[in-house]
Structure formats: structure tokens, C-alpha cells
Amino acid sequence: MTRTLLIYDGRTRLFRAAAEAISRFTETLTLVPWESDAVQAFLRAQFGDPPFALVLIDGDAVHVGEAAVGRALDDLDVARPVTDLVEQLYPAVAAPFGRVVHGKAPADIHGTFRLDDTAKAHIEPLRRVHTIPVDSE
């Protein structure tokens, strides 16, 4: 089974711990930190300028922003009404939340995009980059 890749901000202890906890409860998601070299290479190939965003890669689809949130919650079997609510709230809260927690707002990019042919070459290296060091700062 090919696992879905979820790209998240791994710079802070809180998000690394959350990623580790989520990975214990799912057999469908592999979490990879946004700042890894493999992720940056993928994002450059897919988008040109790497956006700071939540990204979920599933097959030949790349979900970004609220679409990534929705797909991730679906993969985690979160109830549809909760998923719908979070997707609706995401655009309004993402920028202020990002500035407070991440030190910058996420890119204003949302939706589902076809996986670019040049970006496909970066998928397997991404699958190998999923170690989440929780105890380091």
C-alpha cells in the first residue's frame, strides 16, 4: 500500500510531537517535515517557488491548504461534519495562526493540483524522509 505524504512544519517541538502522535494512529499517512531538503526539492519541482503551506500528496494529486486539511482529516477518519467545519475555518485562521505559531503566515494557496511530471521524481526520496525527531529543539 502506498502511503499518502503529509508535509508539515517540523521546526517546533509541538508540531513534531503532534506529527509523531498522528503517525501512531494512522497507517495511511507518512508525515514529512517541510524544511527537509527532499521536501524543498519536491516543492520547487511542483510549484517553482516553494510555498510555506500544508501539503498532502496522494497518488497523482497534490492537495494544498484547506484541501490538504480536508484530505488529512479524511485519512484520519475524522467525522465529516468536523472536517467540513475545519475546512471552512482554515482560510480565515491560517494566516493569524501561522504568524503566531510558525512566525509567518502560510502561502495563500489552496486546492488540488495534478502532480507535475518533474515533481514525481522527488516522491520516493520524500517517502524515505519521515523520521520525526521529537526530543530535539
mmCIF file of N, CA and C in Angstrom:
data_model
loop_
_atom_site.group_PDB
_atom_site.id
_atom_site.type_symbol
_atom_site.label_atom_id
_atom_site.label_comp_id
_atom_site.label_asym_id
_atom_site.label_seq_id
_atom_site.Cartn_x
_atom_site.Cartn_y
_atom_site.Cartn_z
ATOM 1 N N MET A 1 0.838 -1.176 0.000
ATOM 2 C CA MET A 1 0.000 0.000 0.000
ATOM 3 C C MET A 1 0.889 1.248 0.000
ATOM 4 N N THR A 2 0.594 2.188 -0.910
ATOM 5 C CA THR A 2 1.329 3.439 -0.972
ATOM 6 C C THR A 2 0.704 4.412 0.005
ATOM 7 N N ARG A 3 1.550 4.938 0.857
ATOM 8 C CA ARG A 3 1.055 5.867 1.876
ATOM 9 C C ARG A 3 1.010 7.281 1.331
ATOM 10 N N THR A 4 0.046 8.037 1.815
ATOM 11 C CA THR A 4 -0.096 9.443 1.489
ATOM 12 C C THR A 4 0.958 10.223 2.264
ATOM 13 N N LEU A 5 1.525 11.238 1.636
ATOM 14 C CA LEU A 5 2.541 12.065 2.288
ATOM 15 C C LEU A 5 1.921 13.371 2.754
ATOM 16 N N LEU A 6 2.137 13.707 4.012
ATOM 17 C CA LEU A 6 1.654 14.970 4.566
ATOM 18 C C LEU A 6 2.862 15.803 4.974
ATOM 19 N N ILE A 7 3.022 16.945 4.339
ATOM 20 C CA ILE A 7 4.141 17.844 4.617
ATOM 21 C C ILE A 7 3.676 18.863 5.653
ATOM 22 N N TYR A 8 4.420 18.962 6.751
ATOM 23 C CA TYR A 8 4.050 19.832 7.872
ATOM 24 C C TYR A 8 5.282 20.610 8.337
ATOM 25 N N ASP A 9 5.066 21.654 9.141
ATOM 26 C CA ASP A 9 6.165 22.446 9.684
ATOM 27 C C ASP A 9 6.776 21.696 10.863
ATOM 28 N N GLY A 10 7.968 21.163 10.683
ATOM 29 C CA GLY A 10 8.620 20.375 11.724
ATOM 30 C C GLY A 10 9.644 21.130 12.539
ATOM 31 N N ARG A 11 9.642 22.453 12.469
ATOM 32 C CA ARG A 11 10.656 23.231 13.195
ATOM 33 C C ARG A 11 10.391 23.332 14.681
ATOM 34 N N THR A 12 9.159 23.168 15.105
ATOM 35 C CA THR A 12 8.858 23.333 16.517
ATOM 36 C C THR A 12 8.563 21.994 17.183
ATOM 37 N N ARG A 13 8.900 21.912 18.436
ATOM 38 C CA ARG A 13 8.694 20.690 19.217
ATOM 39 C C ARG A 13 7.217 20.286 19.220
ATOM 40 N N LEU A 14 6.317 21.251 19.365
ATOM 41 C CA LEU A 14 4.883 20.972 19.408
ATOM 42 C C LEU A 14 4.419 20.247 18.148
ATOM 43 N N PHE A 15 4.817 20.740 16.988
ATOM 44 C CA PHE A 15 4.373 20.119 15.743
ATOM 45 C C PHE A 15 5.071 18.798 15.474
ATOM 46 N N ARG A 16 6.323 18.662 15.906
ATOM 47 C CA ARG A 16 6.987 17.352 15.770
ATOM 48 C C ARG A 16 6.290 16.316 16.653
ATOM 49 N N ALA A 17 5.930 16.720 17.877
ATOM 50 C CA ALA A 17 5.225 15.800 18.780
ATOM 51 C C ALA A 17 3.855 15.447 18.225
ATOM 52 N N ALA A 18 3.150 16.432 17.679
ATOM 53 C CA ALA A 18 1.834 16.165 17.082
ATOM 54 C C ALA A 18 1.969 15.220 15.893
ATOM 55 N N ALA A 19 2.985 15.426 15.066
ATOM 56 C CA ALA A 19 3.202 14.552 13.916
ATOM 57 C C ALA A 19 3.496 13.126 14.368
ATOM 58 N N GLU A 20 4.312 12.981 15.394
ATOM 59 C CA GLU A 20 4.613 11.649 15.908
ATOM 60 C C GLU A 20 3.345 10.977 16.439
ATOM 61 N N ALA A 21 2.527 11.722 17.167
ATOM 62 C CA ALA A 21 1.282 11.171 17.713
ATOM 63 C C ALA A 21 0.339 10.757 16.588
ATOM 64 N N ILE A 22 0.190 11.608 15.587
ATOM 65 C CA ILE A 22 -0.683 11.279 14.456
ATOM 66 C C ILE A 22 -0.184 10.034 13.743
ATOM 67 N N SER A 23 1.126 9.936 13.550
ATOM 68 C CA SER A 23 1.667 8.788 12.816
ATOM 69 C C SER A 23 1.437 7.466 13.548
ATOM 70 N N ARG A 24 1.249 7.517 14.852
ATOM 71 C CA ARG A 24 0.954 6.297 15.609
ATOM 72 C C ARG A 24 -0.458 5.795 15.364
ATOM 73 N N PHE A 25 -1.353 6.687 14.935
ATOM 74 C CA PHE A 25 -2.765 6.342 14.781
ATOM 75 C C PHE A 25 -3.198 6.183 13.332
ATOM 76 N N THR A 26 -2.270 6.226 12.414
ATOM 77 C CA THR A 26 -2.649 6.087 11.015
ATOM 78 C C THR A 26 -1.707 5.143 10.294
ATOM 79 N N GLU A 27 -2.282 4.384 9.413
ATOM 80 C CA GLU A 27 -1.469 3.528 8.547
ATOM 81 C C GLU A 27 -1.464 4.068 7.132
ATOM 82 N N THR A 28 -2.092 5.219 6.923
ATOM 83 C CA THR A 28 -2.201 5.765 5.578
ATOM 84 C C THR A 28 -1.356 7.008 5.354
ATOM 85 N N LEU A 29 -0.942 7.685 6.423
ATOM 86 C CA LEU A 29 -0.172 8.926 6.284
ATOM 87 C C LEU A 29 1.281 8.753 6.683
ATOM 88 N N THR A 30 2.167 9.298 5.881
ATOM 89 C CA THR A 30 3.565 9.454 6.251
ATOM 90 C C THR A 30 3.790 10.948 6.384
ATOM 91 N N LEU A 31 4.255 11.371 7.546
ATOM 92 C CA LEU A 31 4.463 12.796 7.794
ATOM 93 C C LEU A 31 5.925 13.156 7.543
ATOM 94 N N VAL A 32 6.137 14.212 6.750
ATOM 95 C CA VAL A 32 7.498 14.646 6.430
ATOM 96 C C VAL A 32 7.621 16.140 6.716
ATOM 97 N N PRO A 33 8.720 16.573 7.330
ATOM 98 C CA PRO A 33 8.878 17.983 7.689
ATOM 99 C C PRO A 33 9.139 18.871 6.470
ATOM 100 N N TRP A 34 8.466 20.007 6.453
ATOM 101 C CA TRP A 34 8.545 20.970 5.354
ATOM 102 C C TRP A 34 9.980 21.391 5.075
ATOM 103 N N GLU A 35 10.774 21.531 6.122
ATOM 104 C CA GLU A 35 12.107 22.105 5.947
ATOM 105 C C GLU A 35 13.157 21.119 5.440
ATOM 106 N N SER A 36 12.803 19.866 5.245
ATOM 107 C CA SER A 36 13.800 18.899 4.763
ATOM 108 C C SER A 36 14.189 19.214 3.317
ATOM 109 N N ASP A 37 15.417 18.858 2.973
ATOM 110 C CA ASP A 37 15.908 19.105 1.616
ATOM 111 C C ASP A 37 15.060 18.398 0.573
ATOM 112 N N ALA A 38 14.605 17.179 0.884
ATOM 113 C CA ALA A 38 13.782 16.412 -0.065
ATOM 114 C C ALA A 38 12.447 17.114 -0.318
ATOM 115 N N VAL A 39 11.845 17.674 0.716
ATOM 116 C CA VAL A 39 10.583 18.406 0.547
ATOM 117 C C VAL A 39 10.814 19.668 -0.274
ATOM 118 N N GLN A 40 11.870 20.396 0.027
ATOM 119 C CA GLN A 40 12.148 21.617 -0.726
ATOM 120 C C GLN A 40 12.370 21.317 -2.206
ATOM 121 N N ALA A 41 13.070 20.225 -2.523
ATOM 122 C CA ALA A 41 13.275 19.833 -3.921
ATOM 123 C C ALA A 41 11.937 19.505 -4.585
ATOM 124 N N PHE A 42 11.080 18.783 -3.874
ATOM 125 C CA PHE A 42 9.754 18.462 -4.414
ATOM 126 C C PHE A 42 8.945 19.733 -4.658
ATOM 127 N N LEU A 43 8.899 20.621 -3.662
ATOM 128 C CA LEU A 43 8.104 21.849 -3.796
ATOM 129 C C LEU A 43 8.605 22.732 -4.934
ATOM 130 N N ARG A 44 9.935 22.815 -5.115
ATOM 131 C CA ARG A 44 10.487 23.589 -6.239
ATOM 132 C C ARG A 44 10.045 22.975 -7.566
ATOM 133 N N ALA A 45 10.095 21.650 -7.659
ATOM 134 C CA ALA A 45 9.707 20.974 -8.892
ATOM 135 C C ALA A 45 8.204 21.136 -9.161
ATOM 136 N N GLN A 46 7.402 21.101 -8.117
ATOM 137 C CA GLN A 46 5.945 21.175 -8.277
ATOM 138 C C GLN A 46 5.456 22.610 -8.494
ATOM 139 N N PHE A 47 6.001 23.567 -7.731
ATOM 140 C CA PHE A 47 5.448 24.921 -7.719
ATOM 141 C C PHE A 47 6.400 26.015 -8.210
ATOM 142 N N GLY A 48 7.673 25.687 -8.404
ATOM 143 C CA GLY A 48 8.645 26.724 -8.743
ATOM 144 C C GLY A 48 9.229 27.303 -7.467
ATOM 145 N N ASP A 49 8.529 28.232 -6.854
ATOM 146 C CA ASP A 49 8.947 28.818 -5.578
ATOM 147 C C ASP A 49 8.276 28.013 -4.463
ATOM 148 N N PRO A 50 9.040 27.369 -3.568
ATOM 149 C CA PRO A 50 8.425 26.521 -2.542
ATOM 150 C C PRO A 50 7.498 27.302 -1.608
ATOM 151 N N PRO A 51 6.194 27.030 -1.655
ATOM 152 C CA PRO A 51 5.284 27.728 -0.746
ATOM 153 C C PRO A 51 5.379 27.142 0.665
ATOM 154 N N PHE A 52 5.272 28.013 1.662
ATOM 155 C CA PHE A 52 5.173 27.549 3.039
ATOM 156 C C PHE A 52 3.698 27.219 3.235
ATOM 157 N N ALA A 53 3.371 25.926 3.165
ATOM 158 C CA ALA A 53 1.975 25.508 3.213
ATOM 159 C C ALA A 53 1.878 24.060 3.670
ATOM 160 N N LEU A 54 0.699 23.720 4.165
ATOM 161 C CA LEU A 54 0.392 22.324 4.459
ATOM 162 C C LEU A 54 0.091 21.659 3.126
ATOM 163 N N VAL A 55 0.793 20.556 2.840
ATOM 164 C CA VAL A 55 0.669 19.885 1.547
ATOM 165 C C VAL A 55 0.461 18.405 1.784
ATOM 166 N N LEU A 56 -0.473 17.818 1.047
ATOM 167 C CA LEU A 56 -0.721 16.385 1.124
ATOM 168 C C LEU A 56 -0.616 15.823 -0.287
ATOM 169 N N ILE A 57 0.227 14.799 -0.450
ATOM 170 C CA ILE A 57 0.439 14.181 -1.760
ATOM 171 C C ILE A 57 -0.202 12.801 -1.737
ATOM 172 N N ASP A 58 -1.155 12.598 -2.637
ATOM 173 C CA ASP A 58 -1.911 11.357 -2.692
ATOM 174 C C ASP A 58 -2.005 10.914 -4.147
ATOM 175 N N GLY A 59 -1.242 9.891 -4.494
ATOM 176 C CA GLY A 59 -1.234 9.445 -5.889
ATOM 177 C C GLY A 59 -0.696 10.536 -6.790
ATOM 178 N N ASP A 60 -1.479 10.904 -7.810
ATOM 179 C CA ASP A 60 -1.089 11.962 -8.742
ATOM 180 C C ASP A 60 -1.694 13.311 -8.383
ATOM 181 N N ALA A 61 -2.185 13.446 -7.151
ATOM 182 C CA ALA A 61 -2.798 14.699 -6.715
ATOM 183 C C ALA A 61 -1.971 15.330 -5.600
ATOM 184 N N VAL A 62 -1.871 16.651 -5.652
ATOM 185 C CA VAL A 62 -1.193 17.428 -4.619
ATOM 186 C C VAL A 62 -2.240 18.380 -4.044
ATOM 187 N N HIS A 63 -2.602 18.151 -2.789
ATOM 188 C CA HIS A 63 -3.609 18.971 -2.108
ATOM 189 C C HIS A 63 -2.864 19.993 -1.243
ATOM 190 N N VAL A 64 -3.308 21.251 -1.302
ATOM 191 C CA VAL A 64 -2.617 22.326 -0.592
ATOM 192 C C VAL A 64 -3.626 23.138 0.220
ATOM 193 N N GLY A 65 -3.176 23.610 1.399
ATOM 194 C CA GLY A 65 -4.001 24.471 2.233
ATOM 195 C C GLY A 65 -5.229 23.747 2.740
ATOM 196 N N GLU A 66 -6.403 24.374 2.555
ATOM 197 C CA GLU A 66 -7.632 23.785 3.089
ATOM 198 C C GLU A 66 -7.925 22.424 2.466
ATOM 199 N N ALA A 67 -7.525 22.215 1.212
ATOM 200 C CA ALA A 67 -7.722 20.898 0.578
ATOM 201 C C ALA A 67 -6.864 19.846 1.273
ATOM 202 N N ALA A 68 -5.649 20.220 1.676
ATOM 203 C CA ALA A 68 -4.772 19.283 2.394
ATOM 204 C C ALA A 68 -5.345 18.957 3.766
ATOM 205 N N VAL A 69 -5.893 19.967 4.437
ATOM 206 C CA VAL A 69 -6.502 19.745 5.750
ATOM 207 C C VAL A 69 -7.649 18.751 5.623
ATOM 208 N N GLY A 70 -8.511 18.975 4.645
ATOM 209 C CA GLY A 70 -9.647 18.085 4.442
ATOM 210 C C GLY A 70 -9.238 16.657 4.155
ATOM 211 N N ARG A 71 -8.269 16.490 3.262
ATOM 212 C CA ARG A 71 -7.805 15.141 2.924
ATOM 213 C C ARG A 71 -7.143 14.463 4.113
ATOM 214 N N ALA A 72 -6.338 15.204 4.877
ATOM 215 C CA ALA A 72 -5.671 14.624 6.047
ATOM 216 C C ALA A 72 -6.701 14.175 7.077
ATOM 217 N N LEU A 73 -7.703 15.002 7.335
ATOM 218 C CA LEU A 73 -8.738 14.626 8.298
ATOM 219 C C LEU A 73 -9.544 13.428 7.808
ATOM 220 N N ASP A 74 -9.786 13.366 6.495
ATOM 221 C CA ASP A 74 -10.453 12.181 5.931
ATOM 222 C C ASP A 74 -9.613 10.932 6.162
ATOM 223 N N ASP A 75 -8.298 11.043 5.923
ATOM 224 C CA ASP A 75 -7.402 9.897 6.129
ATOM 225 C C ASP A 75 -7.370 9.463 7.583
ATOM 226 N N LEU A 76 -7.607 10.401 8.492
ATOM 227 C CA LEU A 76 -7.613 10.091 9.924
ATOM 228 C C LEU A 76 -9.004 9.683 10.416
ATOM 229 N N ASP A 77 -9.946 9.530 9.480
ATOM 230 C CA ASP A 77 -11.324 9.117 9.784
ATOM 231 C C ASP A 77 -12.047 10.067 10.732
ATOM 232 N N VAL A 78 -11.768 11.355 10.606
ATOM 233 C CA VAL A 78 -12.488 12.354 11.381
ATOM 234 C C VAL A 78 -13.885 12.486 10.777
ATOM 235 N N ALA A 79 -14.882 12.657 11.620
ATOM 236 C CA ALA A 79 -16.270 12.754 11.162
ATOM 237 C C ALA A 79 -16.426 13.878 10.137
ATOM 238 N N ARG A 80 -17.202 13.634 9.112
ATOM 239 C CA ARG A 80 -17.387 14.587 8.017
ATOM 240 C C ARG A 80 -17.825 15.965 8.490
ATOM 241 N N PRO A 81 -18.766 16.119 9.441
ATOM 242 C CA PRO A 81 -19.133 17.477 9.871
ATOM 243 C C PRO A 81 -17.950 18.250 10.476
ATOM 244 N N VAL A 82 -17.088 17.556 11.198
ATOM 245 C CA VAL A 82 -15.911 18.204 11.786
ATOM 246 C C VAL A 82 -14.939 18.605 10.681
ATOM 247 N N THR A 83 -14.715 17.708 9.738
ATOM 248 C CA THR A 83 -13.826 18.001 8.614
ATOM 249 C C THR A 83 -14.331 19.199 7.820
ATOM 250 N N ASP A 84 -15.633 19.219 7.536
ATOM 251 C CA ASP A 84 -16.214 20.340 6.790
ATOM 252 C C ASP A 84 -16.013 21.658 7.530
ATOM 253 N N LEU A 85 -16.224 21.648 8.844
ATOM 254 C CA LEU A 85 -16.061 22.853 9.649
ATOM 255 C C LEU A 85 -14.614 23.343 9.621
ATOM 256 N N VAL A 86 -13.670 22.435 9.801
ATOM 257 C CA VAL A 86 -12.255 22.813 9.802
ATOM 258 C C VAL A 86 -11.856 23.358 8.430
ATOM 259 N N GLU A 87 -12.331 22.730 7.361
ATOM 260 C CA GLU A 87 -12.032 23.231 6.015
ATOM 261 C C GLU A 87 -12.581 24.650 5.815
ATOM 262 N N GLN A 88 -13.766 24.912 6.327
ATOM 263 C CA GLN A 88 -14.376 26.237 6.184
ATOM 264 C C GLN A 88 -13.624 27.289 6.993
ATOM 265 N N LEU A 89 -13.150 26.905 8.178
ATOM 266 C CA LEU A 89 -12.449 27.847 9.049
ATOM 267 C C LEU A 89 -11.003 28.086 8.628
ATOM 268 N N TYR A 90 -10.381 27.116 7.977
ATOM 269 C CA TYR A 90 -8.957 27.176 7.672
ATOM 270 C C TYR A 90 -8.532 28.476 6.980
ATOM 271 N N PRO A 91 -9.195 28.912 5.914
ATOM 272 C CA PRO A 91 -8.725 30.141 5.248
ATOM 273 C C PRO A 91 -8.718 31.366 6.161
ATOM 274 N N ALA A 92 -9.669 31.447 7.082
ATOM 275 C CA ALA A 92 -9.743 32.611 7.963
ATOM 276 C C ALA A 92 -8.722 32.561 9.091
ATOM 277 N N VAL A 93 -8.385 31.380 9.572
ATOM 278 C CA VAL A 93 -7.497 31.284 10.735
ATOM 279 C C VAL A 93 -6.052 30.934 10.383
ATOM 280 N N ALA A 94 -5.811 30.470 9.182
ATOM 281 C CA ALA A 94 -4.462 30.010 8.824
ATOM 282 C C ALA A 94 -3.412 31.110 8.948
ATOM 283 N N ALA A 95 -3.692 32.298 8.408
ATOM 284 C CA ALA A 95 -2.686 33.371 8.437
ATOM 285 C C ALA A 95 -2.384 33.836 9.855
ATOM 286 N N PRO A 96 -3.402 34.192 10.682
ATOM 287 C CA PRO A 96 -3.058 34.623 12.043
ATOM 288 C C PRO A 96 -2.425 33.503 12.866
ATOM 289 N N PHE A 97 -2.923 32.294 12.732
ATOM 290 C CA PHE A 97 -2.351 31.154 13.452
ATOM 291 C C PHE A 97 -0.903 30.945 13.029
ATOM 292 N N GLY A 98 -0.651 30.998 11.728
ATOM 293 C CA GLY A 98 0.704 30.823 11.219
ATOM 294 C C GLY A 98 1.668 31.864 11.734
ATOM 295 N N ARG A 99 1.229 33.119 11.759
ATOM 296 C CA ARG A 99 2.107 34.184 12.259
ATOM 297 C C ARG A 99 2.454 33.977 13.725
ATOM 298 N N VAL A 100 1.491 33.547 14.526
ATOM 299 C CA VAL A 100 1.729 33.346 15.958
ATOM 300 C C VAL A 100 2.565 32.100 16.208
ATOM 301 N N VAL A 101 2.195 30.997 15.596
ATOM 302 C CA VAL A 101 2.825 29.704 15.905
ATOM 303 C C VAL A 101 4.077 29.447 15.069
ATOM 304 N N HIS A 102 4.025 29.776 13.792
ATOM 305 C CA HIS A 102 5.142 29.458 12.897
ATOM 306 C C HIS A 102 6.077 30.638 12.646
ATOM 307 N N GLY A 103 5.627 31.837 13.009
ATOM 308 C CA GLY A 103 6.439 33.013 12.742
ATOM 309 C C GLY A 103 6.216 33.584 11.364
ATOM 310 N N LYS A 104 5.342 32.974 10.576
ATOM 311 C CA LYS A 104 4.977 33.501 9.262
ATOM 312 C C LYS A 104 3.664 32.867 8.833
ATOM 313 N N ALA A 105 2.951 33.588 8.012
ATOM 314 C CA ALA A 105 1.679 33.080 7.508
ATOM 315 C C ALA A 105 1.943 32.065 6.398
ATOM 316 N N PRO A 106 1.109 31.039 6.325
ATOM 317 C CA PRO A 106 1.259 30.099 5.216
ATOM 318 C C PRO A 106 0.897 30.779 3.897
ATOM 319 N N ALA A 107 1.414 30.238 2.817
ATOM 320 C CA ALA A 107 1.104 30.762 1.489
ATOM 321 C C ALA A 107 -0.399 30.682 1.249
ATOM 322 N N ASP A 108 -0.924 31.663 0.554
ATOM 323 C CA ASP A 108 -2.354 31.692 0.247
ATOM 324 C C ASP A 108 -2.608 30.878 -1.020
ATOM 325 N N ILE A 109 -2.419 29.581 -0.886
ATOM 326 C CA ILE A 109 -2.633 28.663 -1.997
ATOM 327 C C ILE A 109 -3.476 27.509 -1.471
ATOM 328 N N HIS A 110 -4.569 27.254 -2.150
ATOM 329 C CA HIS A 110 -5.500 26.215 -1.730
ATOM 330 C C HIS A 110 -5.965 25.463 -2.969
ATOM 331 N N GLY A 111 -6.255 24.191 -2.789
ATOM 332 C CA GLY A 111 -6.825 23.422 -3.883
ATOM 333 C C GLY A 111 -6.074 22.143 -4.136
ATOM 334 N N THR A 112 -6.495 21.482 -5.181
ATOM 335 C CA THR A 112 -5.889 20.220 -5.588
ATOM 336 C C THR A 112 -5.275 20.409 -6.965
ATOM 337 N N PHE A 113 -4.032 19.990 -7.087
ATOM 338 C CA PHE A 113 -3.276 20.152 -8.320
ATOM 339 C C PHE A 113 -2.785 18.787 -8.791
ATOM 340 N N ARG A 114 -2.618 18.650 -10.087
ATOM 341 C CA ARG A 114 -2.060 17.418 -10.641
ATOM 342 C C ARG A 114 -0.569 17.388 -10.318
ATOM 343 N N LEU A 115 -0.067 16.229 -9.918
ATOM 344 C CA LEU A 115 1.356 16.061 -9.635
ATOM 345 C C LEU A 115 2.141 16.288 -10.922
ATOM 346 N N ASP A 116 3.019 17.262 -10.899
ATOM 347 C CA ASP A 116 3.842 17.603 -12.055
ATOM 348 C C ASP A 116 4.802 16.456 -12.353
ATOM 349 N N ASP A 117 5.039 16.205 -13.629
ATOM 350 C CA ASP A 117 5.922 15.096 -14.016
ATOM 351 C C ASP A 117 7.325 15.235 -13.431
ATOM 352 N N THR A 118 7.861 16.464 -13.382
ATOM 353 C CA THR A 118 9.204 16.631 -12.814
ATOM 354 C C THR A 118 9.197 16.429 -11.307
ATOM 355 N N ALA A 119 8.081 16.724 -10.664
ATOM 356 C CA ALA A 119 7.979 16.542 -9.210
ATOM 357 C C ALA A 119 7.871 15.064 -8.831
ATOM 358 N N LYS A 120 7.371 14.229 -9.741
ATOM 359 C CA LYS A 120 7.226 12.788 -9.462
ATOM 360 C C LYS A 120 8.551 12.148 -9.074
ATOM 361 N N ALA A 121 9.637 12.617 -9.660
ATOM 362 C CA ALA A 121 10.956 12.050 -9.372
ATOM 363 C C ALA A 121 11.358 12.256 -7.919
ATOM 364 N N HIS A 122 10.719 13.191 -7.237
ATOM 365 C CA HIS A 122 11.068 13.504 -5.848
ATOM 366 C C HIS A 122 10.220 12.752 -4.826
ATOM 367 N N ILE A 123 9.252 11.983 -5.278
ATOM 368 C CA ILE A 123 8.331 11.316 -4.351
ATOM 369 C C ILE A 123 9.028 10.229 -3.529
ATOM 370 N N GLU A 124 9.794 9.363 -4.146
ATOM 371 C CA GLU A 124 10.451 8.288 -3.376
ATOM 372 C C GLU A 124 11.437 8.834 -2.351
ATOM 373 N N PRO A 125 12.271 9.838 -2.697
ATOM 374 C CA PRO A 125 13.107 10.429 -1.642
ATOM 375 C C PRO A 125 12.262 11.004 -0.499
ATOM 376 N N LEU A 126 11.112 11.580 -0.830
ATOM 377 C CA LEU A 126 10.225 12.090 0.216
ATOM 378 C C LEU A 126 9.746 10.958 1.118
ATOM 379 N N ARG A 127 9.429 9.833 0.546
ATOM 380 C CA ARG A 127 8.945 8.697 1.337
ATOM 381 C C ARG A 127 10.015 8.205 2.320
ATOM 382 N N ARG A 128 11.291 8.415 1.975
ATOM 383 C CA ARG A 128 12.366 7.992 2.880
ATOM 384 C C ARG A 128 12.620 9.016 3.987
ATOM 385 N N VAL A 129 12.103 10.242 3.848
ATOM 386 C CA VAL A 129 12.329 11.309 4.821
ATOM 387 C C VAL A 129 11.095 11.414 5.707
ATOM 388 N N HIS A 130 10.996 10.514 6.663
ATOM 389 C CA HIS A 130 9.831 10.596 7.536
ATOM 390 C C HIS A 130 10.178 10.297 8.992
ATOM 391 N N THR A 131 11.438 10.434 9.326
ATOM 392 C CA THR A 131 11.837 10.329 10.716
ATOM 393 C C THR A 131 11.513 11.644 11.402
ATOM 394 N N ILE A 132 10.824 11.571 12.523
ATOM 395 C CA ILE A 132 10.379 12.769 13.221
ATOM 396 C C ILE A 132 11.095 12.856 14.559
ATOM 397 N N PRO A 133 12.186 13.642 14.661
ATOM 398 C CA PRO A 133 12.892 13.768 15.935
ATOM 399 C C PRO A 133 12.117 14.663 16.896
ATOM 400 N N VAL A 134 11.526 14.082 17.921
ATOM 401 C CA VAL A 134 10.686 14.843 18.839
ATOM 402 C C VAL A 134 11.496 15.470 19.968
ATOM 403 N N ASP A 135 12.566 14.821 20.384
ATOM 404 C CA ASP A 135 13.259 15.296 21.576
ATOM 405 C C ASP A 135 14.295 16.379 21.309
ATOM 406 N N SER A 136 14.532 16.783 20.092
ATOM 407 C CA SER A 136 15.493 17.854 19.840
ATOM 408 C C SER A 136 14.740 19.155 19.580
ATOM 409 N N GLU A 137 15.363 20.266 19.857
ATOM 410 C CA GLU A 137 14.698 21.572 19.685
ATOM 411 C C GLU A 137 15.165 22.232 18.440
#
